[in-house]
């Protein structure tokens, strides 16, 4: 096994970039495969072996890999988040949840007006928003380094970015949709009519959702570009 020269590495990068791969994970997988394969051959065989690799990793083949990965990763995130939630449903964690419910009803019984109930429901959404901004910042920094290294177009993005991002703003959209729909269709002011205990329980459930999502991000960030 030999170390490839800078010119050879740039040639590999240029070849892969022309395939217009938009998934950062697939791009790195293809690049690593090219490098590890070509390291097994001498400089005289470089061009022939590179051509053989291009015959296998065609534009269509790379985009088929990318489509399959994007499809599988959405399922993987959902399964992983559910595993995180189930892991926390052991006896000791259930006692914590029961304790949270008792706290929710205690807080709800001390809510004096509509404004306090609204703040209680908005608090976890604000935490989710801050987490989303941090997630965007970390992901963009990682992708920026790869773009600079590969001289790749701006379309490059982690395959986990959109499915993970969707799970962040989904509860926000649902919360606002419920309030908007109830007000529009039934002329019901949700926040002024909702029971304080329900508002507190909703807040705690959303906190659990946010914490589980953060745990998933912590796990996936070790092996992916988010």
Coordinates of C-alpha atoms in Angstrom, one line a residue:
X1 CA 0.0 0.0 0.0
X2 CA 1.4 3.4 -1.0
X3 CA 0.5 7.0 -0.2
X4 CA -1.1 8.7 -3.1
X5 CA 0.4 12.0 -4.4
X6 CA -1.4 15.3 -4.1
X7 CA -1.9 15.4 -7.8
X8 CA -3.5 11.9 -7.7
X9 CA -5.8 12.9 -4.8
X10 CA -6.9 16.0 -6.7
X11 CA -7.6 13.9 -9.8
X12 CA -9.8 11.6 -7.7
X13 CA -11.6 14.5 -6.2
X14 CA -12.3 16.0 -9.6
X15 CA -13.6 12.7 -10.9
X16 CA -16.0 12.3 -8.0
X17 CA -17.2 15.9 -8.1
X18 CA -18.3 15.4 -11.7
X19 CA -20.8 12.8 -10.5
X20 CA -22.7 15.6 -8.8
X21 CA -23.3 13.7 -5.5
X22 CA -25.2 15.9 -3.1
X23 CA -25.0 13.6 -0.1
X24 CA -21.9 14.3 2.0
X25 CA -21.9 10.8 3.5
X26 CA -22.1 9.0 0.1
X27 CA -19.5 11.4 -1.3
X28 CA -17.1 10.5 1.5
X29 CA -17.9 6.8 1.1
X30 CA -17.1 6.9 -2.7
X31 CA -14.0 8.9 -2.1
X32 CA -12.7 6.6 0.6
X33 CA -13.4 3.6 -1.7
X34 CA -11.4 5.2 -4.6
X35 CA -8.4 6.1 -2.3
X36 CA -8.2 2.7 -0.6
X37 CA -8.5 0.9 -3.9
X38 CA -5.9 3.0 -5.7
X39 CA -3.4 2.8 -2.8
X40 CA -3.0 -0.9 -3.7
X41 CA -1.5 -0.1 -7.1
X42 CA 1.6 1.6 -8.4
X43 CA 1.7 5.0 -10.1
X44 CA 1.9 3.3 -13.5
X45 CA -1.5 1.6 -12.9
X46 CA -3.2 4.7 -11.5
X47 CA -5.0 5.8 -14.7
X48 CA -6.2 2.3 -15.7
X49 CA -7.5 1.6 -12.2
X50 CA -9.2 5.0 -12.0
X51 CA -11.0 4.3 -15.2
X52 CA -12.2 0.9 -13.9
X53 CA -13.5 2.6 -10.8
X54 CA -15.4 5.1 -12.9
X55 CA -16.9 2.3 -15.0
X56 CA -18.4 0.9 -11.7
X57 CA -19.2 4.1 -9.9
X58 CA -21.1 5.7 -12.7
X59 CA -23.4 8.8 -12.3
X60 CA -26.4 6.6 -12.1
X61 CA -24.9 4.1 -9.7
X62 CA -23.8 6.8 -7.3
X63 CA -27.2 8.5 -7.4
X64 CA -28.9 5.1 -6.8
X65 CA -26.7 4.7 -3.7
X66 CA -27.6 8.2 -2.6
X67 CA -31.3 7.6 -3.0
X68 CA -31.2 4.4 -1.0
X69 CA -29.2 6.0 1.7
X70 CA -31.5 9.0 2.0
X71 CA -34.5 6.6 2.3
X72 CA -32.9 4.3 4.8
X73 CA -31.6 7.2 7.0
X74 CA -35.1 8.5 7.6
X75 CA -36.3 5.2 9.0
X76 CA -33.1 4.9 11.0
X77 CA -33.6 8.2 12.8
X78 CA -37.1 7.3 13.7
X79 CA -36.1 3.8 15.0
X80 CA -33.2 5.3 16.9
X81 CA -35.3 7.9 18.6
X82 CA -37.9 5.3 19.6
X83 CA -35.1 3.1 21.1
X84 CA -33.9 6.1 23.1
X85 CA -37.4 6.7 24.4
X86 CA -37.9 3.0 25.3
X87 CA -34.5 2.9 27.0
X88 CA -35.8 5.6 29.3
X89 CA -38.9 3.6 30.1
X90 CA -37.3 1.4 32.7
X91 CA -38.8 1.3 36.2
X92 CA -36.6 4.1 37.5
X93 CA -37.4 6.3 34.5
X94 CA -41.1 5.6 34.9
X95 CA -40.9 6.8 38.4
X96 CA -39.3 10.0 37.0
X97 CA -42.1 10.4 34.5
X98 CA -44.7 9.9 37.3
X99 CA -42.8 12.6 39.3
X100 CA -42.9 14.9 36.2
X101 CA -46.7 14.4 35.9
X102 CA -47.1 15.3 39.6
X103 CA -45.0 18.4 39.0
X104 CA -47.1 19.2 35.9
X105 CA -50.3 19.1 37.9
X106 CA -48.8 21.1 40.7
X107 CA -47.6 23.7 38.3
X108 CA -50.9 23.7 36.5
X109 CA -52.8 24.3 39.7
X110 CA -50.7 27.4 40.3
X111 CA -51.2 28.9 36.9
X112 CA -53.1 32.1 37.5
X113 CA -53.8 33.3 34.0
X114 CA -53.7 32.6 30.3
X115 CA -50.2 34.3 29.9
X116 CA -48.6 31.9 32.4
X117 CA -50.1 28.9 30.7
X118 CA -48.8 30.1 27.3
X119 CA -45.3 30.6 28.6
X120 CA -45.3 27.1 30.1
X121 CA -46.2 25.7 26.6
X122 CA -43.8 27.9 24.7
X123 CA -40.7 27.2 26.9
X124 CA -39.8 23.8 25.4
X125 CA -40.4 25.1 21.9
X126 CA -37.8 27.9 22.7
X127 CA -35.3 25.2 23.8
X128 CA -36.0 23.3 20.6
X129 CA -35.4 26.4 18.6
X130 CA -32.1 27.1 20.3
X131 CA -31.1 23.5 19.7
X132 CA -32.0 23.8 16.0
X133 CA -29.9 26.9 15.6
X134 CA -26.9 25.1 17.2
X135 CA -27.5 22.1 15.0
X136 CA -27.5 24.2 11.8
X137 CA -24.3 25.9 12.9
X138 CA -22.4 22.6 13.7
X139 CA -23.7 20.9 10.5
X140 CA -22.8 23.9 8.2
X141 CA -19.2 24.0 9.7
X142 CA -18.6 20.4 9.0
X143 CA -20.0 20.5 5.4
X144 CA -18.1 23.7 4.7
X145 CA -14.8 22.0 5.4
X146 CA -15.7 19.2 3.0
X147 CA -16.8 21.6 0.3
X148 CA -13.4 23.4 0.5
X149 CA -11.5 20.1 0.4
X150 CA -13.5 18.6 -2.5
X151 CA -14.1 22.0 -4.3
X152 CA -17.7 20.8 -4.4
X153 CA -20.8 22.8 -5.4
X154 CA -23.1 24.4 -2.8
X155 CA -25.6 21.6 -3.2
X156 CA -23.6 19.3 -0.9
X157 CA -25.4 18.5 2.3
X158 CA -25.5 15.7 4.9
X159 CA -28.2 13.1 4.1
X160 CA -29.2 13.3 7.8
X161 CA -29.7 17.1 7.7
X162 CA -33.2 17.3 6.3
X163 CA -34.9 14.3 8.1
X164 CA -33.3 15.4 11.4
X165 CA -34.2 19.0 10.9
X166 CA -37.8 18.0 10.1
X167 CA -38.1 16.3 13.4
X168 CA -37.0 19.4 15.1
X169 CA -39.6 21.8 13.6
X170 CA -42.4 19.2 13.3
X171 CA -43.7 19.7 16.9
X172 CA -43.6 23.5 16.4
X173 CA -45.6 23.2 13.3
X174 CA -48.1 20.9 14.9
X175 CA -48.5 23.1 18.0
X176 CA -49.2 26.2 15.9
X177 CA -51.4 24.3 13.5
X178 CA -53.7 23.0 16.4
X179 CA -54.0 26.6 17.7
X180 CA -54.6 28.1 14.3
X181 CA -57.1 25.3 13.1
X182 CA -59.1 25.5 16.3
X183 CA -59.4 29.3 16.1
X184 CA -60.2 29.3 12.4
X185 CA -62.7 26.4 12.2
X186 CA -64.4 26.5 15.7
X187 CA -63.6 30.0 16.9
X188 CA -62.0 28.5 20.0
X189 CA -59.1 30.3 21.7
X190 CA -57.1 27.3 22.6
X191 CA -54.7 28.9 25.1
X192 CA -57.5 30.7 27.0
X193 CA -59.6 27.5 27.3
X194 CA -57.1 24.8 27.8
X195 CA -56.7 23.3 31.3
X196 CA -53.5 24.4 33.0
X197 CA -52.8 20.8 33.9
X198 CA -53.0 19.8 30.2
X199 CA -50.7 22.7 29.3
X200 CA -48.1 21.5 31.9
X201 CA -48.4 17.9 30.7
X202 CA -47.9 18.9 27.1
X203 CA -44.8 20.9 28.1
X204 CA -43.3 18.0 29.9
X205 CA -44.0 15.6 27.0
X206 CA -42.4 18.0 24.6
X207 CA -39.4 18.3 26.9
X208 CA -39.0 14.5 26.7
X209 CA -39.3 14.7 22.9
X210 CA -36.6 17.3 22.8
X211 CA -34.3 15.4 25.1
X212 CA -34.7 12.2 23.1
X213 CA -33.9 14.1 19.8
X214 CA -30.8 15.6 21.4
X215 CA -29.7 12.1 22.4
X216 CA -30.2 10.8 18.8
X217 CA -28.1 13.8 17.5
X218 CA -25.4 13.0 20.0
X219 CA -25.2 9.4 18.8
X220 CA -25.3 10.1 15.1
X221 CA -22.9 13.1 15.2
X222 CA -20.1 10.7 16.1
X223 CA -20.4 8.9 12.7
X224 CA -22.1 11.4 10.4
X225 CA -21.8 15.0 9.2
X226 CA -24.5 16.6 11.4

